[in-house]
XYZ file of N, CA and C in Angstrom:
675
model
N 18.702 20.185 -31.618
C 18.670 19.604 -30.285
C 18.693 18.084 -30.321
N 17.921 17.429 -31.502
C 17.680 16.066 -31.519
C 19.141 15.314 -31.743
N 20.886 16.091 -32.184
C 21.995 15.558 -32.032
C 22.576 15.813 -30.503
N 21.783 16.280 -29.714
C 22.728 16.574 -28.175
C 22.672 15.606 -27.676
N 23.922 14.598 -26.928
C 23.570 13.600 -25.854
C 23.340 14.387 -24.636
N 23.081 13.243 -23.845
C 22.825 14.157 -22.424
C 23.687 14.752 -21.974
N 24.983 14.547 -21.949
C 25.753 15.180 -21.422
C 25.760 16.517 -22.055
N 25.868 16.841 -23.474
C 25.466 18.051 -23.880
C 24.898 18.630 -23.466
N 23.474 18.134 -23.216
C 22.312 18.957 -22.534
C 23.147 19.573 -20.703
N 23.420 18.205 -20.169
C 24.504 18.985 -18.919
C 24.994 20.130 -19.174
N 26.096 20.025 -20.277
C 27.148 20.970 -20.051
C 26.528 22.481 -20.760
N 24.995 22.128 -21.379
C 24.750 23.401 -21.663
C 23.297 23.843 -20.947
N 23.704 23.318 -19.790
C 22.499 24.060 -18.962
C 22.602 25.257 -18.008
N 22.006 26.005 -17.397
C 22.677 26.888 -16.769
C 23.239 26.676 -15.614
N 24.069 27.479 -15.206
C 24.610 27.002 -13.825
C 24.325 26.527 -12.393
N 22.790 26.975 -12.182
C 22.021 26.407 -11.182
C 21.358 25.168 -11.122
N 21.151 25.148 -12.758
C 20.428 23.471 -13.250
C 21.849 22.392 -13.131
N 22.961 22.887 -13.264
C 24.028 21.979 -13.537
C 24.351 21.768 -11.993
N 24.300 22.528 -11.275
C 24.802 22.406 -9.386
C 23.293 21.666 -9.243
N 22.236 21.194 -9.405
C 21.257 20.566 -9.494
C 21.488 19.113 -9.601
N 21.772 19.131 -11.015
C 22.193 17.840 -11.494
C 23.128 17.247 -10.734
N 23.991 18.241 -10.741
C 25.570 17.294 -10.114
C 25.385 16.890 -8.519
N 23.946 17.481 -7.693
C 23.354 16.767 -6.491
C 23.141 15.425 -6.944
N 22.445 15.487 -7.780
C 21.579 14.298 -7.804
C 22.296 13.064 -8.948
N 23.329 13.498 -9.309
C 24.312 12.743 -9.626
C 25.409 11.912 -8.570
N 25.634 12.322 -7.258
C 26.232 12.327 -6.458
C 25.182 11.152 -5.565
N 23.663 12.098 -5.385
C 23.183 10.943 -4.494
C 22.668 10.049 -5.184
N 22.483 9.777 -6.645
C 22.687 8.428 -6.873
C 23.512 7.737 -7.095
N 24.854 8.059 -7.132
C 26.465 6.980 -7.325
C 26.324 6.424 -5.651
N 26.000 7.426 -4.906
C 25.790 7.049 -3.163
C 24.991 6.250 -3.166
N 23.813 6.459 -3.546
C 22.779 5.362 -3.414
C 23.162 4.286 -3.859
N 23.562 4.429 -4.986
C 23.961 2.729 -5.555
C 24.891 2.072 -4.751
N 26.183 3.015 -4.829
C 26.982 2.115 -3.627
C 26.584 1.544 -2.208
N 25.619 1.905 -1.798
C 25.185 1.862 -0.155
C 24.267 0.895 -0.464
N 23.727 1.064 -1.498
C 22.603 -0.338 -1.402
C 22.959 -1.807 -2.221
N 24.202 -1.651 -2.905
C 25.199 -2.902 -3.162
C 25.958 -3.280 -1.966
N 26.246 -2.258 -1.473
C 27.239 -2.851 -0.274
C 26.255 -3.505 0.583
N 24.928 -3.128 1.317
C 24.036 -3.557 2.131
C 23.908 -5.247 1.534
N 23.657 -4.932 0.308
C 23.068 -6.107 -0.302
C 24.221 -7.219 0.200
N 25.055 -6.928 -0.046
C 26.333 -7.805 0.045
C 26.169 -8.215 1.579
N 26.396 -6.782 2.071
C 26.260 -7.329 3.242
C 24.941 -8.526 3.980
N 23.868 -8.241 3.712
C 22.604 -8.981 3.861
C 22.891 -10.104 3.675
N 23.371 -10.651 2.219
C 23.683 -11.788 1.699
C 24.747 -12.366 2.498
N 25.765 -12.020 3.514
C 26.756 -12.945 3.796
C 26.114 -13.089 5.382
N 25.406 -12.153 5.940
C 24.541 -12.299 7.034
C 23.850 -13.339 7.256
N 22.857 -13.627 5.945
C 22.119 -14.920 5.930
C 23.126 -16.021 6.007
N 24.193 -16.068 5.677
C 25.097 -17.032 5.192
C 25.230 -17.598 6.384
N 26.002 -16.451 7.293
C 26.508 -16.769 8.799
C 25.561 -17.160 9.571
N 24.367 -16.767 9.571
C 23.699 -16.959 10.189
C 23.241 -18.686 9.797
N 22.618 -19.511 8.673
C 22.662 -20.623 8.580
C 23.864 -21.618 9.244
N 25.394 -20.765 9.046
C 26.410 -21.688 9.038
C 26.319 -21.909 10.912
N 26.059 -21.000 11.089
C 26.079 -21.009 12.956
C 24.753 -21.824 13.377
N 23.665 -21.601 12.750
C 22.405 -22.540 13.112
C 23.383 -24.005 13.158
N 23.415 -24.200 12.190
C 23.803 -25.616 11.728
C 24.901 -26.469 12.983
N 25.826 -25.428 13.035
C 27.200 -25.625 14.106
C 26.323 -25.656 15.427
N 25.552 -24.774 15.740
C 24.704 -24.710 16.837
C 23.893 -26.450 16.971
N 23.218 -26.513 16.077
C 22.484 -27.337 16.599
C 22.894 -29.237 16.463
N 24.249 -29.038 15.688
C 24.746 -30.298 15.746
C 25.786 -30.266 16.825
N 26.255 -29.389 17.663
C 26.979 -29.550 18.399
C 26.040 -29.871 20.168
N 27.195 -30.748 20.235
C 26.827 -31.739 21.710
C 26.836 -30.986 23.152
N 27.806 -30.192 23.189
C 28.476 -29.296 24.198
C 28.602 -28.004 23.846
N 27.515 -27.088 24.396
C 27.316 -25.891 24.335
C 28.596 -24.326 24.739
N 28.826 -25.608 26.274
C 29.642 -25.235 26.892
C 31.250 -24.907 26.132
N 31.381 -26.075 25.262
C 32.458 -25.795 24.578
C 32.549 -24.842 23.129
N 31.092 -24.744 22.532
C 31.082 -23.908 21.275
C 31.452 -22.610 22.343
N 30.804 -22.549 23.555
C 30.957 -20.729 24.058
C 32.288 -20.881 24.147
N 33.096 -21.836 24.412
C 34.871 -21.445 24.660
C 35.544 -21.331 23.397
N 35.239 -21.680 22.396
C 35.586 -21.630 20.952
C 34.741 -20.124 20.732
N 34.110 -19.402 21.061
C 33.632 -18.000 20.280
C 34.205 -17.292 21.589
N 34.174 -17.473 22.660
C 35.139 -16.488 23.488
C 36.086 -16.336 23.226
N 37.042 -17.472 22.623
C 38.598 -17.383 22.418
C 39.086 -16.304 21.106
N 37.717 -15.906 20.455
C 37.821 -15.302 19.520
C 37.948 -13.513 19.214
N 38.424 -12.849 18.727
C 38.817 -11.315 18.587
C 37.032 -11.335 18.784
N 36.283 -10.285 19.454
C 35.044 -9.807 19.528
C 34.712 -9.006 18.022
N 35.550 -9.255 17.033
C 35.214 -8.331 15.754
C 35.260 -9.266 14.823
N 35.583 -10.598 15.267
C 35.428 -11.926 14.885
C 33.831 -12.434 14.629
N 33.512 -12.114 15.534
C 32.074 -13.238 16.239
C 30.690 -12.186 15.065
N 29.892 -13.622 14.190
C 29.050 -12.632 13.623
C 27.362 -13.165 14.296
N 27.022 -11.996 13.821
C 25.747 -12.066 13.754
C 24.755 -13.045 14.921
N 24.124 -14.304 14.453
C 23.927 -15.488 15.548
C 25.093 -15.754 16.836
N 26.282 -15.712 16.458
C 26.755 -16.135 17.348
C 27.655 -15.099 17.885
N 27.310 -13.627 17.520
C 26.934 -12.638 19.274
C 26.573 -12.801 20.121
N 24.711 -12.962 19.607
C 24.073 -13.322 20.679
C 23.821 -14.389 21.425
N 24.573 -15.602 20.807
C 24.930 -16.849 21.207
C 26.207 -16.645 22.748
N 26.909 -15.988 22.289
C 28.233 -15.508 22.744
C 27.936 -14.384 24.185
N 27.060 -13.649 24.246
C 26.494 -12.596 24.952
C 25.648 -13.274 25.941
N 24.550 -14.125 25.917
C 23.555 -14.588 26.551
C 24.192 -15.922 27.270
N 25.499 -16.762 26.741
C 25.890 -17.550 27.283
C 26.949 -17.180 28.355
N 27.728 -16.276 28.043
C 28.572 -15.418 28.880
C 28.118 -15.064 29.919
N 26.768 -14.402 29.522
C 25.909 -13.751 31.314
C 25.795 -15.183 31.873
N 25.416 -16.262 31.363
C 24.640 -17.211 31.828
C 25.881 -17.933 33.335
N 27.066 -17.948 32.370
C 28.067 -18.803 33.239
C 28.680 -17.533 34.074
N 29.200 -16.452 33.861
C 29.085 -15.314 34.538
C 28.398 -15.723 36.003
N 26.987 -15.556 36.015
C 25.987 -15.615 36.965
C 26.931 -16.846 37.519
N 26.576 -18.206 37.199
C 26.902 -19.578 37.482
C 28.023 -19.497 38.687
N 29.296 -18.653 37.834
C 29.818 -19.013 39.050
C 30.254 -17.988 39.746
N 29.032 -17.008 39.839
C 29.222 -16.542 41.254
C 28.151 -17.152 42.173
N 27.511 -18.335 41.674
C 27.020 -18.583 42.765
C 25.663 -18.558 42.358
N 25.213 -17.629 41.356
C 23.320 -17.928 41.164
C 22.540 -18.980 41.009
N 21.723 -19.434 41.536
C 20.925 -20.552 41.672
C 19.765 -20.437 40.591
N 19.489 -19.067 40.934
C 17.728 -18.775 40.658
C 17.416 -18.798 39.268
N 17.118 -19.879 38.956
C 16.404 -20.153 36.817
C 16.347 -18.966 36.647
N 15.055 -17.816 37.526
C 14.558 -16.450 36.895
C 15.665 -15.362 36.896
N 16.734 -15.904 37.716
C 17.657 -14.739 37.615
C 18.562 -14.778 36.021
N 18.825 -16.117 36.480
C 19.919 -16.524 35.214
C 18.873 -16.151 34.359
N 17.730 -16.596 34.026
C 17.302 -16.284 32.260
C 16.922 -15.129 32.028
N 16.855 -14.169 33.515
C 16.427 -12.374 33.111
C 17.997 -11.574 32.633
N 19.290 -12.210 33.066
C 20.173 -11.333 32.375
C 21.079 -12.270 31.341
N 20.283 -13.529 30.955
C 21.169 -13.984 29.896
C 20.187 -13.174 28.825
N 18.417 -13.094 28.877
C 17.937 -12.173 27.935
C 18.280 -11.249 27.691
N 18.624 -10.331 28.420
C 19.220 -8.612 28.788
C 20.451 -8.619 27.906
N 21.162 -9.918 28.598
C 22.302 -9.377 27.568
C 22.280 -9.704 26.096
N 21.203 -11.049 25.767
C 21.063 -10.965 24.387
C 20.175 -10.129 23.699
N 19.182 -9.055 24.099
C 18.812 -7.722 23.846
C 19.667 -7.149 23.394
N 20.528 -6.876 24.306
C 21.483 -6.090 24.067
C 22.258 -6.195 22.876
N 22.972 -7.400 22.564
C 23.926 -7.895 21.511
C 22.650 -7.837 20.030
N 21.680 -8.258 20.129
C 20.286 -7.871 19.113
C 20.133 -6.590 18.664
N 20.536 -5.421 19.890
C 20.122 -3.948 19.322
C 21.770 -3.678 18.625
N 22.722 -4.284 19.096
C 23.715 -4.102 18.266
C 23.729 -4.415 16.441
N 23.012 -5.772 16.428
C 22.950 -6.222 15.145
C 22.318 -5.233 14.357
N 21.296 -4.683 15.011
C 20.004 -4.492 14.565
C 20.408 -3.141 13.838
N 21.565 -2.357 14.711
C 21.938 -1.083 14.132
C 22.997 -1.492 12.717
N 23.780 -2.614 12.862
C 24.619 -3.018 11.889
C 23.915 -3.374 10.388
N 22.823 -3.916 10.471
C 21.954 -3.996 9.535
C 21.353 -3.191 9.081
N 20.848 -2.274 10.093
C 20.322 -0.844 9.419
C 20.964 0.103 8.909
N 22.128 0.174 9.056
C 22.801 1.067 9.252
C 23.162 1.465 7.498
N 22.794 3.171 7.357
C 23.084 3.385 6.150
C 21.387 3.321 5.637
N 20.832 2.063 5.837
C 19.425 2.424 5.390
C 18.817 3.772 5.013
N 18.692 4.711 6.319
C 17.767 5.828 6.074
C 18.637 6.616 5.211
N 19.291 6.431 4.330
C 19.897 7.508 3.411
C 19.577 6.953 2.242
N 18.903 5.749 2.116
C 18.434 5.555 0.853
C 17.342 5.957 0.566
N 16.214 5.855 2.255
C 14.957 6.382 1.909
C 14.736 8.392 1.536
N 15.824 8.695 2.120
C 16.662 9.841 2.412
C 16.419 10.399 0.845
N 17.214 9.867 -0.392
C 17.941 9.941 -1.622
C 15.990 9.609 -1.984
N 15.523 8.469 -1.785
C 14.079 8.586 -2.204
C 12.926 9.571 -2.223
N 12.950 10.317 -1.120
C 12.202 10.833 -0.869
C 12.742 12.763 -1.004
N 13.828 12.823 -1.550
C 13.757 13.914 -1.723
C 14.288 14.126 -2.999
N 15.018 13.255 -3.960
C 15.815 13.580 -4.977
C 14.848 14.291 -6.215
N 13.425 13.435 -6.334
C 11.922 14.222 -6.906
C 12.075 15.205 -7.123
N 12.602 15.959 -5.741
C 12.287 17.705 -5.442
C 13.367 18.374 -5.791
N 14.526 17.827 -5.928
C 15.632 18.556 -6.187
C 15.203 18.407 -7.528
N 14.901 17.825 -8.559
C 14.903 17.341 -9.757
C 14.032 18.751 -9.989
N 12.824 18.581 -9.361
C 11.613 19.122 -9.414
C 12.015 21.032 -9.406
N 12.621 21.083 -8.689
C 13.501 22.524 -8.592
C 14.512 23.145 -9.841
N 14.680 22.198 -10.530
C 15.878 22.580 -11.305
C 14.736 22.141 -12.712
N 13.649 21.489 -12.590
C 12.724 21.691 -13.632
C 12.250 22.811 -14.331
N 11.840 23.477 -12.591
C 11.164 25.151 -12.395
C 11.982 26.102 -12.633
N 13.479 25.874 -12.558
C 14.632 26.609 -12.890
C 14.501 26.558 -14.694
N 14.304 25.571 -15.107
C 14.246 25.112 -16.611
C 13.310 25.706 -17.374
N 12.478 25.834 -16.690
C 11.072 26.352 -17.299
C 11.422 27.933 -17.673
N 11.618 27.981 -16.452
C 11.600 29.804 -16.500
C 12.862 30.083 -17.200
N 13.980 29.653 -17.101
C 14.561 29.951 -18.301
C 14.133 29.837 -19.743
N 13.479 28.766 -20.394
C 12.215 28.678 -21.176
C 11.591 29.621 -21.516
N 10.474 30.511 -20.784
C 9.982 31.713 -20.651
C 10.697 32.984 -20.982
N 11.574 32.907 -19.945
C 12.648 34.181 -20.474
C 13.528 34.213 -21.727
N 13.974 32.865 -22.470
C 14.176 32.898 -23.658
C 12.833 33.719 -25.032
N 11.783 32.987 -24.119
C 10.845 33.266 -25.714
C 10.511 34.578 -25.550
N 10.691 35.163 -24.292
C 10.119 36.074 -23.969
C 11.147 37.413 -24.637
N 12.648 37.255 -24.820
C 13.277 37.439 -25.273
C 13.907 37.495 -27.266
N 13.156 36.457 -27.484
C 13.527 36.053 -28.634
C 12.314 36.812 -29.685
N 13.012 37.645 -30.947
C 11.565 38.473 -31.525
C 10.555 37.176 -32.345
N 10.948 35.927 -32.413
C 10.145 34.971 -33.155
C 9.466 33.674 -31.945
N 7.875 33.529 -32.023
C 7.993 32.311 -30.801
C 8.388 31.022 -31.814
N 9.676 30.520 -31.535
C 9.650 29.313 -32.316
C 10.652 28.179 -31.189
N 10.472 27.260 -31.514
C 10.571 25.722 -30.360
C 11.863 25.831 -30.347
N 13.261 26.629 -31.180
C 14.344 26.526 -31.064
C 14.748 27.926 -30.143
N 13.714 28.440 -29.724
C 14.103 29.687 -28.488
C 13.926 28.950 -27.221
N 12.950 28.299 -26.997
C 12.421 27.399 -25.644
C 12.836 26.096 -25.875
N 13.729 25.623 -26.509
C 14.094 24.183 -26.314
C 15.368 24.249 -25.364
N 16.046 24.818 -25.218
C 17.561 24.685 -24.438
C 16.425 24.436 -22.936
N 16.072 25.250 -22.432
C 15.335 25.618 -20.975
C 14.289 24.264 -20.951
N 12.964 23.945 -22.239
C 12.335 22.587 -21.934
C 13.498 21.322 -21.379
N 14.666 21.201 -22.545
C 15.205 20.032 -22.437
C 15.982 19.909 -20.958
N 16.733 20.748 -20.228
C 17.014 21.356 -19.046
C 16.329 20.263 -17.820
N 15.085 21.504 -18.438
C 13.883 21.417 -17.283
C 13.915 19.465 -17.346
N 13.338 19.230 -18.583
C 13.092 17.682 -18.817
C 14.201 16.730 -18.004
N 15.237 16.998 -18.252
C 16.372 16.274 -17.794
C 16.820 16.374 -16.133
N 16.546 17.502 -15.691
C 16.294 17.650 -13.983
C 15.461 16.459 -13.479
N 13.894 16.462 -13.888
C 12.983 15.783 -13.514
C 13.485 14.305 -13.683
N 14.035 14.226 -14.972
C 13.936 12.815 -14.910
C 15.474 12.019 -14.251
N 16.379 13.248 -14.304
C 17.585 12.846 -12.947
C 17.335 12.397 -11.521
N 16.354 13.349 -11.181
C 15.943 12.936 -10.234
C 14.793 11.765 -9.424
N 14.058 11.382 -10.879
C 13.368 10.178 -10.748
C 13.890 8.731 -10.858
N 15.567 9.331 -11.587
C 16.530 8.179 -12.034
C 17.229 7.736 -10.570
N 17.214 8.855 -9.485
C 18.296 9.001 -8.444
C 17.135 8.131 -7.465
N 15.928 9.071 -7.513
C 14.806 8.270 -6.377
C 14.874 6.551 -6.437
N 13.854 6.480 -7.780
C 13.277 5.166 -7.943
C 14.255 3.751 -7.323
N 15.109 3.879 -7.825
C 16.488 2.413 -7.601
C 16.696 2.671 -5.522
N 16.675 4.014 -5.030
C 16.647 4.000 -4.076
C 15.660 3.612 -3.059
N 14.190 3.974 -3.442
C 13.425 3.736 -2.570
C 12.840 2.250 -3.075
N 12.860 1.410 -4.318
C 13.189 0.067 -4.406
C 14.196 -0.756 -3.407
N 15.495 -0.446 -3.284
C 16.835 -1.053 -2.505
C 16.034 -1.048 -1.194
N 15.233 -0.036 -0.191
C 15.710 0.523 0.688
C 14.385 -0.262 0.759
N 13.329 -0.668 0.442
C 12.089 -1.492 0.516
C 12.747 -2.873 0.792
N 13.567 -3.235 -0.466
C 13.871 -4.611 -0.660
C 14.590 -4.657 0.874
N 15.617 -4.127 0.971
C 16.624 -4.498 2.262
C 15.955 -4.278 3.666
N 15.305 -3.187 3.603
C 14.404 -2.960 5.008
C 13.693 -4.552 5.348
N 13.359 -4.689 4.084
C 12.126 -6.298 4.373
C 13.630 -7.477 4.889
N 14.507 -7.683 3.808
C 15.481 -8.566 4.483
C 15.898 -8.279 5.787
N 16.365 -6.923 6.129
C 16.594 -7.043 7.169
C 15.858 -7.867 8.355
N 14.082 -6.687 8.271
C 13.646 -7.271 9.009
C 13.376 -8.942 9.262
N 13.594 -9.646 8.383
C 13.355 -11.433 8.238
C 14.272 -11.728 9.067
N 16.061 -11.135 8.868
C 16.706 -11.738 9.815
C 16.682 -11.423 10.998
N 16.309 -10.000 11.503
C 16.207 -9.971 12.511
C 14.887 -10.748 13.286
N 13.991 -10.958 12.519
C 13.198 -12.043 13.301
C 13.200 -13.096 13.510
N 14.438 -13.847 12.134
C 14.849 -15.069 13.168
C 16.248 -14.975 13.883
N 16.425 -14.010 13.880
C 17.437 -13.796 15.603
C 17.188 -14.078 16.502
N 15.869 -12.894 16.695
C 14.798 -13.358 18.235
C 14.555 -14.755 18.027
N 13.957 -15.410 16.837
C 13.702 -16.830 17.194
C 14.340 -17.892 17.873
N 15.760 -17.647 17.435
C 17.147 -18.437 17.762
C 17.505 -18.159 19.397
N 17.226 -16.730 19.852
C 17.258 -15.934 20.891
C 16.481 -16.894 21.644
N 15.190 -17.061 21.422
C 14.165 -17.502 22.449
C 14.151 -19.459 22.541
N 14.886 -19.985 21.198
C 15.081 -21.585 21.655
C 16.212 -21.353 22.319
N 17.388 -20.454 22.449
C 18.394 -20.448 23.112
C 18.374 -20.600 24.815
N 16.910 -19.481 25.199
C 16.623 -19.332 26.220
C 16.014 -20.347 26.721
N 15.182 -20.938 25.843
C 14.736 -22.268 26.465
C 15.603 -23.108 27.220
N 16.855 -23.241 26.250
C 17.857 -24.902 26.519
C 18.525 -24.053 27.607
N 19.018 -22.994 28.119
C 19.583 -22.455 29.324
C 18.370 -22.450 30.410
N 17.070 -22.672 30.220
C 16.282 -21.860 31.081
C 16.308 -24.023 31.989
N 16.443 -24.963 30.960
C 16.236 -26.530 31.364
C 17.671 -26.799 31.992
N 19.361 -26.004 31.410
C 20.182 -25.854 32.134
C 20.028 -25.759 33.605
N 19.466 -24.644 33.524
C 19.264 -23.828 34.851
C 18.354 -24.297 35.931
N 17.342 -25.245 35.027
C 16.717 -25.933 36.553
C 17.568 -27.163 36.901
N 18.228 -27.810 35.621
C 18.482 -29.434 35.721
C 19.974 -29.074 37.048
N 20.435 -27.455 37.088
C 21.711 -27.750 38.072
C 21.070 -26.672 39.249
């Protein structure tokens, strides 16, 4: 046994341990991909999001950054300057039909930047719960095809007229290799899905932040006209 690679051990397990494995082979190539891509994604999020602070707050005329992100494909516009794009839109929207009222204008320029926020909010999450998903259950699949291992184990020695470690080793090593497939598939997942849940949540809290100085400088708009 001590010359088998793993794959050996795969290809000589029984057929229920191998439809086992090849789960949890599957949801960790998934896992990995979904939580590189997130990552990626996260990382160019923060990006946009600085590059738009920056454009945001050195620019003079508000009025004109919103005509420069309106003019733009809506699959264009990221992150900050959605809700930049959404809350300024209601704002002049209102304007010229005529609204006067500060509390009106700043209750649906919020509304609509809620709105453009629960959009992000799903774009960022999105894909998440399949990592915690792959975490929280891959253990058990592992854990199943252990118990599958075992008892094949049993029924070998139980079978075999000598008890010796080369009747119950095919079924231990099995069993061994389930468990630890599936601790290989969990662990990296419910790590990713910690790490990114926390990034997420950071940016989405300085969204709202950006959200609420936004509302300010419309809410001093809105009285100064």
């Amino acid at each position: 046994m001590g010359d088998h690679s793993i794959i050996d051990l795969m290809l000589m397990a029984s057929p229920i341990v191998q439809l086992v494995m090849a789960i949890l082979v599957f949801m960790s190539i998934s896992a990995w991909a979904i939580a590189l891509a997130k990552s990626h994604q996260m990382r160019k999020a923060k990006r946009w999001m600085t590059e738009f602070e920056t454009i945001f707050w050195d620019s003079e005329d508000l009025g004109q950054l919103y005509r420069q992100a309106a003019q733009k494909d809506p699959a264009e516009l990221k992150g900050l300057e959605r809700l930049f794009e959404a809350g300024f839109q209601e704002f002049v929207r209102l304007k010229n039909q005529g609204v006067q009222d500060a509390n009106d204008l700043m209750s649906a320029s919020h509304r609509a930047m809620k709105i453009a926020l629960g959009r992000e909010t799903e774009r960022l999450e999105h894909r998440l719960s399949y990592l915690a998903t792959v975490g929280s259950s891959a253990p058990y699949i592992g854990l199943f095809g252990t118990v599958i291992g075992v008892i094949h184990a049993f029924q070998a020695l139980g079978d075999s007229p000598s008890m010796t470690l080369a009747a119950i080793a095919p079924g231990i090593a099995e069993a061994l290799l389930a468990t630890g497939m599936g601790l290989f598939a969990a662990i990296p997942a419910v790590i990713y899905y910690n790490s990114l849940t926390n990034r997420a949540d950071r940016l989405l809290s300085e969204y709202e932040h950006f959200a609420e100085e936004f509302l300010a400088i419309l809410q001093r708009q809105a009285h100064a006209s």
